[in-house]
GROMACS .gro file of C-alpha atoms in nm:
model
  447
    1MET     CA    1  -2.335  -0.276   9.363
    2LYS     CA    2  -2.475  -0.029   9.446
    3LEU     CA    3  -2.864   0.046   9.435
    4ALA     CA    4  -3.010   0.288   9.155
    5GLY     CA    5  -3.055   0.613   9.246
    6THR     CA    6  -3.064   0.926   8.961
    7ALA     CA    7  -2.710   1.102   8.824
    8ASP     CA    8  -2.664   1.507   8.828
    9ALA     CA    9  -2.728   1.638   8.562
   10SER     CA   10  -2.452   1.750   8.339
   11TYR     CA   11  -2.507   1.927   8.080
   12ARG     CA   12  -2.661   2.285   8.061
   13PRO     CA   13  -2.846   2.316   7.668
   14PRO     CA   14  -2.755   2.633   7.537
   15THR     CA   15  -3.066   2.736   7.446
   16PHE     CA   16  -3.246   2.919   7.744
   17ARG     CA   17  -3.009   3.131   7.992
   18ARG     CA   18  -3.206   3.225   8.246
   19VAL     CA   19  -3.047   2.926   8.461
   20ASP     CA   20  -2.716   2.913   8.598
   21PRO     CA   21  -2.486   2.760   8.480
   22ILE     CA   22  -2.454   2.348   8.658
   23SER     CA   23  -2.154   2.306   8.817
   24SER     CA   24  -2.017   1.984   8.951
   25GLY     CA   25  -2.346   1.993   9.210
   26PRO     CA   26  -2.699   1.907   9.056
   27LEU     CA   27  -2.884   2.226   8.894
   28VAL     CA   28  -3.200   2.032   8.988
   29THR     CA   29  -3.251   2.116   9.331
   30ARG     CA   30  -3.194   2.485   9.346
   31THR     CA   31  -3.472   2.503   9.046
   32ASN     CA   32  -3.660   2.341   9.208
   33GLN     CA   33  -3.747   2.432   9.536
   34SER     CA   34  -3.833   2.843   9.401
   35LYS     CA   35  -4.050   2.730   9.182
   36GLU     CA   36  -4.235   2.495   9.456
   37HIS     CA   37  -4.266   2.786   9.674
   38ALA     CA   38  -4.447   3.007   9.411
   39LEU     CA   39  -4.648   2.746   9.401
   40SER     CA   40  -4.753   2.711   9.743
   41ASP     CA   41  -4.943   2.988   9.708
   42PRO     CA   42  -5.326   2.886   9.680
   43ASN     CA   43  -5.359   3.178   9.415
   44ASN     CA   44  -5.120   3.027   9.136
   45GLN     CA   45  -5.265   2.668   9.226
   46LYS     CA   46  -5.353   2.670   8.829
   47ALA     CA   47  -5.291   2.586   8.514
   48ARG     CA   48  -5.395   2.626   8.207
   49VAL     CA   49  -5.181   2.242   8.051
   50ALA     CA   50  -5.105   1.976   8.321
   51ILE     CA   51  -4.883   1.734   8.233
   52LEU     CA   52  -4.951   1.405   8.414
   53GLY     CA   53  -4.604   1.247   8.401
   54ALA     CA   54  -4.230   1.271   8.426
   55GLY     CA   55  -4.075   1.010   8.192
   56LEU     CA   56  -3.946   1.072   7.848
   57ALA     CA   57  -4.300   1.155   7.714
   58GLY     CA   58  -4.416   1.395   7.960
   59CYS     CA   59  -4.093   1.537   7.978
   60ILE     CA   60  -4.085   1.570   7.569
   61ALA     CA   61  -4.462   1.709   7.560
   62ALA     CA   62  -4.422   1.999   7.825
   63LEU     CA   63  -4.107   2.141   7.659
   64GLU     CA   64  -4.319   2.086   7.299
   65PHE     CA   65  -4.574   2.320   7.481
   66ALA     CA   66  -4.306   2.570   7.615
   67HIS     CA   67  -4.114   2.595   7.258
   68THR     CA   68  -4.462   2.797   7.136
   69GLY     CA   69  -4.474   3.053   7.430
   70GLN     CA   70  -4.738   2.788   7.706
   71ARG     CA   71  -4.659   2.772   8.009
   72VAL     CA   72  -4.736   2.456   8.167
   73THR     CA   73  -4.720   2.224   8.489
   74LEU     CA   74  -4.516   1.921   8.489
   75ILE     CA   75  -4.600   1.589   8.807
   76ASP     CA   76  -4.458   1.286   8.887
   77ARG     CA   77  -4.447   1.059   9.228
   78THR     CA   78  -4.068   1.077   9.148
   79PRO     CA   79  -3.828   1.386   9.291
   80ARG     CA   80  -3.676   1.468   8.951
   81PRO     CA   81  -3.790   1.452   8.582
   82MET     CA   82  -3.700   1.071   8.376
   83MET     CA   83  -3.580   0.852   8.729
   84GLY     CA   84  -3.819   0.575   8.633
   85ALA     CA   85  -3.831   0.359   8.383
   86SER     CA   86  -3.734   0.626   8.090
   87ARG     CA   87  -3.384   0.601   8.253
   88HIS     CA   88  -3.370   0.186   8.333
   89ASN     CA   89  -3.388   0.038   7.966
   90GLU     CA   90  -3.192  -0.045   7.748
   91GLY     CA   91  -3.258   0.300   7.539
   92LYS     CA   92  -3.340   0.083   7.147
   93LEU     CA   93  -3.393   0.242   6.904
   94HIS     CA   94  -3.584  -0.012   6.771
   95LEU     CA   95  -3.652  -0.055   6.438
   96GLY     CA   96  -3.867  -0.342   6.462
   97TYR     CA   97  -3.663  -0.617   6.416
   98VAL     CA   98  -3.754  -0.770   6.780
   99TYR     CA   99  -4.107  -0.844   6.722
  100ALA     CA  100  -4.004  -1.101   6.491
  101ALA     CA  101  -4.340  -1.296   6.649
  102ASP     CA  102  -4.557  -1.014   6.535
  103THR     CA  103  -4.797  -1.210   6.287
  104SER     CA  104  -4.997  -0.836   6.224
  105LEU     CA  105  -4.651  -0.687   6.080
  106GLU     CA  106  -4.802  -0.325   6.275
  107THR     CA  107  -4.593  -0.318   6.535
  108HIS     CA  108  -4.218  -0.247   6.314
  109LYS     CA  109  -4.437   0.055   6.135
  110ILE     CA  110  -4.493   0.255   6.460
  111LEU     CA  111  -4.113   0.190   6.670
  112ALA     CA  112  -3.900   0.280   6.255
  113GLU     CA  113  -4.069   0.592   6.270
  114GLY     CA  114  -4.067   0.705   6.586
  115THR     CA  115  -3.671   0.570   6.587
  116LEU     CA  116  -3.608   0.768   6.278
  117ARG     CA  117  -3.739   1.051   6.445
  118PHE     CA  118  -3.654   1.047   6.803
  119LEU     CA  119  -3.299   1.244   6.762
  120ASP     CA  120  -3.440   1.453   6.589
  121THR     CA  121  -3.651   1.518   6.814
  122LEU     CA  122  -3.455   1.552   7.150
  123GLU     CA  123  -3.197   1.715   6.962
  124ARG     CA  124  -3.467   2.017   6.940
  125LEU     CA  125  -3.642   2.095   7.207
  126THR     CA  126  -3.358   2.025   7.433
  127GLY     CA  127  -3.081   2.213   7.257
  128CYS     CA  128  -2.802   1.968   7.300
  129PRO     CA  129  -2.603   1.849   6.972
  130ARG     CA  130  -2.714   1.480   6.934
  131ASP     CA  131  -2.355   1.385   6.939
  132ARG     CA  132  -2.392   1.408   7.281
  133PHE     CA  133  -2.678   1.112   7.378
  134THR     CA  134  -2.409   0.847   7.397
  135VAL     CA  135  -2.484   0.558   7.205
  136SER     CA  136  -2.380   0.201   7.142
  137ASP     CA  137  -2.279   0.044   6.801
  138ALA     CA  138  -2.500  -0.106   6.596
  139PHE     CA  139  -2.708  -0.448   6.664
  140THR     CA  140  -2.631  -0.801   6.604
  141TYR     CA  141  -2.967  -1.014   6.666
  142VAL     CA  142  -2.884  -1.391   6.775
  143VAL     CA  143  -3.147  -1.688   6.697
  144PRO     CA  144  -3.104  -1.910   7.006
  145ASP     CA  145  -3.212  -2.320   6.922
  146ASP     CA  146  -3.480  -2.346   7.113
  147SER     CA  147  -3.629  -2.040   6.929
  148ALA     CA  148  -4.038  -1.968   6.938
  149ARG     CA  149  -3.975  -1.852   6.512
  150THR     CA  150  -3.720  -1.978   6.266
  151PRO     CA  151  -3.414  -1.888   6.107
  152ASP     CA  152  -3.598  -1.887   5.795
  153ASP     CA  153  -3.917  -1.611   5.983
  154ILE     CA  154  -3.693  -1.433   6.172
  155TRP     CA  155  -3.480  -1.334   5.767
  156ALA     CA  156  -3.856  -1.325   5.582
  157TYR     CA  157  -3.966  -1.098   5.878
  158PHE     CA  158  -3.657  -0.844   5.898
  159ASN     CA  159  -3.660  -0.819   5.506
  160SER     CA  160  -3.981  -0.692   5.640
  161VAL     CA  161  -3.859  -0.478   5.851
  162ASP     CA  162  -3.600  -0.330   5.606
  163ASP     CA  163  -3.877  -0.267   5.325
  164THR     CA  164  -4.100  -0.036   5.583
  165VAL     CA  165  -3.766   0.194   5.689
  166ALA     CA  166  -3.683   0.251   5.332
  167GLU     CA  167  -4.033   0.348   5.256
  168LEU     CA  168  -3.983   0.595   5.557
  169CYS     CA  169  -3.615   0.659   5.558
  170ASP     CA  170  -3.798   0.859   5.119
  171GLN     CA  171  -4.078   0.963   5.266
  172MET     CA  172  -3.941   1.114   5.517
  173GLY     CA  173  -3.591   1.241   5.295
  174LEU     CA  174  -3.326   1.099   5.475
  175SER     CA  175  -3.013   0.864   5.409
  176PRO     CA  176  -3.098   0.498   5.379
  177TYR     CA  177  -3.049   0.252   5.587
  178GLU     CA  178  -2.846  -0.094   5.590
  179ARG     CA  179  -3.061  -0.371   5.569
  180ALA     CA  180  -2.965  -0.640   5.765
  181ARG     CA  181  -2.745  -0.908   5.668
  182VAL     CA  182  -2.687  -1.236   5.737
  183ALA     CA  183  -2.402  -1.289   6.021
  184THR     CA  184  -2.088  -1.525   5.914
  185LYS     CA  185  -2.034  -1.897   6.091
  186GLU     CA  186  -1.725  -1.779   6.121
  187TYR     CA  187  -1.827  -1.433   6.317
  188TYR     CA  188  -2.079  -1.586   6.544
  189ARG     CA  189  -1.905  -1.891   6.642
  190THR     CA  190  -1.619  -1.660   6.757
  191HIS     CA  191  -1.836  -1.433   6.985
  192TYR     CA  192  -2.160  -1.640   7.042
  193GLY     CA  193  -2.224  -2.003   7.220
  194ASP     CA  194  -2.328  -2.332   7.040
  195CYS     CA  195  -2.647  -2.275   7.093
  196VAL     CA  196  -2.712  -1.999   6.870
  197GLN     CA  197  -2.764  -2.160   6.523
  198THR     CA  198  -2.742  -1.832   6.311
  199ALA     CA  199  -2.700  -1.443   6.407
  200TYR     CA  200  -2.795  -1.050   6.186
  201HIS     CA  201  -2.615  -0.816   6.160
  202THR     CA  202  -2.847  -0.516   6.195
  203PRO     CA  203  -2.838  -0.138   6.200
  204GLU     CA  204  -3.028  -0.103   6.475
  205ILE     CA  205  -2.823   0.065   6.798
  206ALA     CA  206  -2.950   0.241   7.144
  207VAL     CA  207  -2.868   0.524   7.282
  208ASP     CA  208  -2.743   0.557   7.665
  209PRO     CA  209  -3.114   0.621   7.844
  210GLY     CA  210  -2.907   0.755   8.156
  211ARG     CA  211  -2.716   1.031   7.995
  212VAL     CA  212  -3.051   1.103   7.806
  213SER     CA  213  -3.224   1.160   8.081
  214ASP     CA  214  -2.980   1.391   8.202
  215ILE     CA  215  -2.995   1.633   7.894
  216VAL     CA  216  -3.402   1.576   7.906
  217ALA     CA  217  -3.399   1.666   8.316
  218ALA     CA  218  -3.188   1.966   8.254
  219ALA     CA  219  -3.363   2.072   7.977
  220VAL     CA  220  -3.744   2.085   8.150
  221TYR     CA  221  -3.563   2.215   8.487
  222ALA     CA  222  -3.384   2.532   8.238
  223HIS     CA  223  -3.714   2.611   8.074
  224PRO     CA  224  -3.874   2.928   8.256
  225LEU     CA  225  -4.255   2.856   8.168
  226ILE     CA  226  -4.189   2.474   8.258
  227THR     CA  227  -4.293   2.434   8.606
  228PHE     CA  228  -4.246   2.085   8.774
  229LEU     CA  229  -4.358   1.927   9.078
  230GLY     CA  230  -4.169   1.673   9.185
  231ALA     CA  231  -4.216   1.390   9.438
  232ARG     CA  232  -4.644   1.394   9.436
  233THR     CA  233  -4.905   1.135   9.255
  234VAL     CA  234  -5.122   1.159   9.101
  235MET     CA  235  -5.433   1.115   9.369
  236ASP     CA  236  -5.773   1.148   9.206
  237VAL     CA  237  -5.870   1.349   8.857
  238ARG     CA  238  -6.244   1.461   8.797
  239ARG     CA  239  -6.382   1.718   8.553
  240VAL     CA  240  -6.495   2.070   8.677
  241GLY     CA  241  -6.757   2.264   8.459
  242ALA     CA  242  -6.751   2.238   8.096
  243SER     CA  243  -6.375   2.172   8.032
  244GLY     CA  244  -6.241   2.216   8.321
  245TYR     CA  245  -5.974   1.911   8.540
  246ARG     CA  246  -5.901   1.929   8.949
  247ILE     CA  247  -5.560   1.651   9.040
  248ARG     CA  248  -5.564   1.634   9.388
  249LEU     CA  249  -5.190   1.542   9.469
  250SER     CA  250  -4.988   1.390   9.757
  251ASP     CA  251  -4.689   1.447   9.892
  252GLN     CA  252  -4.713   1.209  10.157
  253THR     CA  253  -4.715   1.491  10.450
  254GLU     CA  254  -5.041   1.689  10.269
  255ILE     CA  255  -5.238   1.643  10.010
  256THR     CA  256  -5.296   1.951   9.758
  257GLN     CA  257  -5.519   2.006   9.463
  258LEU     CA  258  -5.416   2.177   9.138
  259ASP     CA  259  -5.673   2.292   8.895
  260ALA     CA  260  -5.597   2.287   8.473
  261ALA     CA  261  -5.721   2.378   8.175
  262ALA     CA  262  -5.673   2.139   7.940
  263VAL     CA  263  -5.464   1.773   8.104
  264ILE     CA  264  -5.187   1.504   7.935
  265ASN     CA  265  -5.212   1.194   8.076
  266ALA     CA  266  -4.856   1.069   8.061
  267LEU     CA  267  -4.836   0.854   8.296
  268TRP     CA  268  -4.670   0.480   8.313
  269GLU     CA  269  -4.815   0.228   8.527
  270ASP     CA  270  -5.112   0.465   8.663
  271ARG     CA  271  -5.204   0.610   8.355
  272LEU     CA  272  -5.551   0.381   8.273
  273ARG     CA  273  -5.650   0.429   8.611
  274ILE     CA  274  -5.621   0.815   8.585
  275ASP     CA  275  -5.830   0.737   8.235
  276GLU     CA  276  -6.154   0.615   8.415
  277MET     CA  277  -6.216   0.892   8.661
  278VAL     CA  278  -6.306   1.135   8.333
  279GLY     CA  279  -6.472   0.857   8.191
  280LEU     CA  280  -6.232   0.684   7.909
  281GLY     CA  281  -6.172   0.285   7.970
  282SER     CA  282  -5.956   0.069   7.727
  283PRO     CA  283  -6.129  -0.165   7.560
  284PHE     CA  284  -5.769  -0.363   7.588
  285VAL     CA  285  -5.652  -0.657   7.826
  286TRP     CA  286  -5.216  -0.495   7.921
  287SER     CA  287  -5.035  -0.568   8.123
  288GLN     CA  288  -4.792  -0.463   8.400
  289ARG     CA  289  -4.465  -0.610   8.475
  290TRP     CA  290  -4.151  -0.476   8.670
  291LYS     CA  291  -3.810  -0.573   8.422
  292ALA     CA  292  -3.509  -0.537   8.636
  293THR     CA  293  -3.196  -0.354   8.430
  294VAL     CA  294  -2.854  -0.381   8.491
  295THR     CA  295  -2.584  -0.157   8.443
  296ILE     CA  296  -2.217  -0.173   8.393
  297GLU     CA  297  -1.907   0.085   8.477
  298VAL     CA  298  -1.639  -0.077   8.309
  299PRO     CA  299  -1.303   0.056   8.215
  300PRO     CA  300  -1.292   0.261   7.928
  301GLU     CA  301  -1.218  -0.050   7.624
  302SER     CA  302  -1.178  -0.346   7.843
  303ILE     CA  303  -1.483  -0.450   7.680
  304THR     CA  304  -1.531  -0.568   7.303
  305LEU     CA  305  -1.866  -0.743   7.281
  306PRO     CA  306  -2.123  -0.617   7.083
  307SER     CA  307  -2.466  -0.541   7.108
  308THR     CA  308  -2.589  -0.809   7.102
  309THR     CA  309  -2.996  -0.906   7.139
  310ALA     CA  310  -3.097  -1.276   7.107
  311LEU     CA  311  -3.505  -1.380   6.946
  312VAL     CA  312  -3.776  -1.473   6.996
  313GLY     CA  313  -3.818  -1.533   7.323
  314PRO     CA  314  -3.717  -1.503   7.706
  315TYR     CA  315  -3.341  -1.431   7.628
  316GLY     CA  316  -3.210  -1.107   7.648
  317ASP     CA  317  -2.992  -0.838   7.582
  318PHE     CA  318  -2.614  -0.684   7.569
  319VAL     CA  319  -2.515  -0.319   7.525
  320LEU     CA  320  -2.237  -0.160   7.546
  321TYR     CA  321  -2.296   0.247   7.557
  322GLY     CA  322  -2.013   0.439   7.407
  323LYS     CA  323  -1.632   0.225   7.559
  324ALA     CA  324  -1.704   0.231   7.935
  325ARG     CA  325  -2.072   0.086   8.018
  326VAL     CA  326  -2.268  -0.200   8.003
  327TYR     CA  327  -2.657  -0.278   8.000
  328ILE     CA  328  -2.773  -0.653   8.044
  329SER     CA  329  -3.056  -0.806   8.077
  330TRP     CA  330  -3.210  -1.187   8.160
  331TYR     CA  331  -3.585  -1.204   8.114
  332PRO     CA  332  -3.572  -1.520   8.370
  333ALA     CA  333  -3.382  -1.322   8.615
  334CYS     CA  334  -3.511  -0.956   8.595
  335ARG     CA  335  -3.894  -1.005   8.527
  336LEU     CA  336  -4.006  -0.963   8.896
  337SER     CA  337  -4.321  -0.938   8.799
  338MET     CA  338  -4.601  -0.952   8.613
  339SER     CA  339  -5.031  -0.935   8.657
  340THR     CA  340  -5.277  -0.768   8.470
  341THR     CA  341  -5.464  -0.676   8.821
  342ALA     CA  342  -5.235  -0.565   9.096
  343SER     CA  343  -5.210  -0.210   9.196
  344PRO     CA  344  -4.853  -0.017   9.166
  345ASP     CA  345  -4.817  -0.032   9.479
  346GLN     CA  346  -4.847  -0.388   9.547
  347VAL     CA  347  -4.584  -0.487   9.247
  348ARG     CA  348  -4.336  -0.230   9.368
  349ALA     CA  349  -4.350  -0.433   9.730
  350ILE     CA  350  -4.255  -0.779   9.570
  351VAL     CA  351  -3.910  -0.536   9.418
  352ASP     CA  352  -3.884  -0.350   9.732
  353ALA     CA  353  -3.808  -0.720   9.860
  354ALA     CA  354  -3.568  -0.888   9.605
  355ASN     CA  355  -3.247  -0.997   9.616
  356HIS     CA  356  -3.073  -0.686   9.369
  357ASP     CA  357  -2.710  -0.964   9.429
  358ASP     CA  358  -2.907  -1.202   9.233
  359ILE     CA  359  -3.066  -1.044   9.000
  360ARG     CA  360  -2.688  -1.009   8.876
  361VAL     CA  361  -2.612  -1.310   8.919
  362ARG     CA  362  -2.845  -1.534   8.724
  363SER     CA  363  -2.883  -1.230   8.459
  364LEU     CA  364  -2.503  -1.282   8.399
  365ARG     CA  365  -2.432  -1.651   8.384
  366ASN     CA  366  -2.700  -1.729   8.224
  367LEU     CA  367  -2.663  -1.478   7.911
  368SER     CA  368  -2.313  -1.606   7.913
  369ARG     CA  369  -2.459  -1.934   7.792
  370LEU     CA  370  -2.506  -1.691   7.467
  371ILE     CA  371  -2.226  -1.482   7.457
  372PRO     CA  372  -1.960  -1.685   7.695
  373GLY     CA  373  -1.705  -1.331   7.705
  374VAL     CA  374  -2.036  -1.218   7.943
  375SER     CA  375  -1.883  -1.371   8.181
  376ASP     CA  376  -1.640  -1.137   8.277
  377LEU     CA  377  -1.839  -0.911   8.400
  378LEU     CA  378  -1.939  -1.095   8.699
  379ALA     CA  379  -1.602  -0.953   8.851
  380TYR     CA  380  -1.779  -0.591   8.863
  381LYS     CA  381  -1.950  -0.600   9.121
  382ASN     CA  382  -1.868  -0.300   9.335
  383ASN     CA  383  -1.970  -0.172   8.983
  384THR     CA  384  -2.294  -0.251   8.943
  385THR     CA  385  -2.628  -0.074   8.957
  386VAL     CA  386  -2.949  -0.255   8.942
  387GLY     CA  387  -3.282  -0.064   8.800
  388GLY     CA  388  -3.622  -0.121   8.686
  389GLY     CA  389  -3.899   0.014   8.607
  390PHE     CA  390  -4.276  -0.057   8.423
  391ILE     CA  391  -4.342  -0.198   8.088
  392MET     CA  392  -4.688  -0.161   8.008
  393ALA     CA  393  -4.896  -0.328   7.684
  394VAL     CA  394  -5.157  -0.531   7.591
  395GLY     CA  395  -5.128  -0.914   7.694
  396GLU     CA  396  -5.258  -1.168   8.004
  397SER     CA  397  -4.957  -1.382   7.913
  398ASP     CA  398  -4.597  -1.374   7.941
  399ILE     CA  399  -4.323  -1.383   7.650
  400ASP     CA  400  -4.304  -1.783   7.655
  401ASP     CA  401  -4.599  -1.775   7.491
  402ARG     CA  402  -4.591  -1.783   7.122
  403LYS     CA  403  -4.982  -1.588   7.119
  404SER     CA  404  -4.908  -1.405   7.378
  405GLY     CA  405  -5.055  -0.995   7.326
  406LEU     CA  406  -4.678  -0.871   7.423
  407HIS     CA  407  -4.558  -0.998   7.068
  408GLU     CA  408  -4.735  -0.709   6.957
  409ARG     CA  409  -4.722  -0.312   7.054
  410HIS     CA  410  -4.889  -0.127   6.841
  411GLN     CA  411  -5.167   0.004   7.053
  412ILE     CA  412  -5.028   0.219   7.102
  413GLY     CA  413  -5.022   0.615   7.017
  414VAL     CA  414  -5.255   0.923   7.106
  415GLU     CA  415  -5.605   0.997   7.213
  416HIS     CA  416  -5.747   1.351   7.196
  417HIS     CA  417  -6.083   1.350   7.436
  418ASP     CA  418  -6.161   1.755   7.362
  419THR     CA  419  -5.881   1.925   7.665
  420TRP     CA  420  -5.796   1.546   7.817
  421VAL     CA  421  -5.534   1.332   7.650
  422SER     CA  422  -5.395   1.004   7.677
  423LEU     CA  423  -5.008   0.920   7.606
  424SER     CA  424  -4.992   0.607   7.559
  425THR     CA  425  -4.624   0.579   7.534
  426GLY     CA  426  -4.538   0.205   7.428
  427LYS     CA  427  -4.179   0.205   7.394
  428PHE     CA  428  -3.928   0.403   7.478
  429CYS     CA  429  -3.784   0.491   7.099
  430THR     CA  430  -4.190   0.577   7.052
  431ALA     CA  431  -4.190   0.844   7.342
  432PRO     CA  432  -4.063   1.214   7.163
  433MET     CA  433  -4.304   1.116   6.841
  434PHE     CA  434  -4.622   1.084   7.054
  435ALA     CA  435  -4.591   1.340   7.311
  436VAL     CA  436  -4.493   1.561   7.004
  437ARG     CA  437  -4.867   1.439   6.867
  438ALA     CA  438  -5.002   1.513   7.207
  439ALA     CA  439  -4.842   1.893   7.267
  440ARG     CA  440  -4.999   2.000   6.911
  441GLY     CA  441  -5.308   1.888   6.933
  442LEU     CA  442  -5.402   1.949   7.247
  443LYS     CA  443  -5.222   2.292   7.139
  444GLY     CA  444  -5.484   2.361   6.834
  445VAL     CA  445  -5.752   2.259   7.076
  446LEU     CA  446  -5.646   2.569   7.308
  447THR     CA  447  -5.587   2.766   7.048
   0.00000   0.00000   0.00000
């Protein structure tokens, strides 16, 4: 079994030609070194726009700025872009079905719009055709017999989601999506365990987040107007003058500073702390969870199980990307930490002590109660990678509480405060939409 690493970028976007073609080695190191050397000159320690966080939201915001001819500096604590939660998740392009416990009916409206814009935005900004983003088959949602919502409640909610998606498609001039439909008893008895009381076919899919991460990171490195500063932790930020910011960075050997005229705070687990340093607090109580992910490389076409999510409760997911890569999770085994007060470093210490093989085995065995065929994946120990990342959300109690705020995800989006923008991504599928809004809004302030 392997620990999570970062795959080398394997795709060079055709839009940009100023970078040497990617060969068998990584593009990242060569380009990154030249740019970091340039910034070691004290005269270059200034940036018009600094973006904190090089996950999907930060990278897309940087690409959006660069596409308008603006120089931007992108900063992250990891040595390469797209190494955190943006890489280690199921990659689901949510239409909102999984939030069936959201009585406000607001979450799915935001997620569906983000999903409908997702691939168009990535294609436009990376130059990569959408068929290069490896996708799953359409998801089946199953309802275990101890679900927090009844099948009738879930079906009524699914109809609300479908109505919203149809309305959005009409507004955006897109071809209509298929509506969810009830699976036949023969179908779910064939694929699922006896504890599943019903199942629904949906048009929802997932993209392989590893593939997305490689493509987006390659686009960032290839763009001549983006400077990436990796392996830098944002220590603190303070206002300088009427509208500037001084950002202190640590690379574990020295502390440097960068002055910026404007900032997009697209950090994930550290966004709230940095916002507070410039006088911006949140009215909500946020929890940070660490959720492990299990990905397995399998022989092509050896696994034919349907991509599946169970709801509503502390269950899990199975995703098959293409024909040879599998993602699985089981919430009780993969949720390694949850807190409203712990620092990110305290959480990482818990994660570092976790037994990765125990996560793998517990996840597969428990998920196989819902999807019996998953047990066959126990044989692929040496082809398994355990990764993971933070999940930031409003809510104090966990998802086994029916009233938990975690069953909603609509207190997210972009907050503009003159030359400071706080970007609360919310979900993987909404990151590109919010990132474009953040960049365009800030560009309007600067021009």
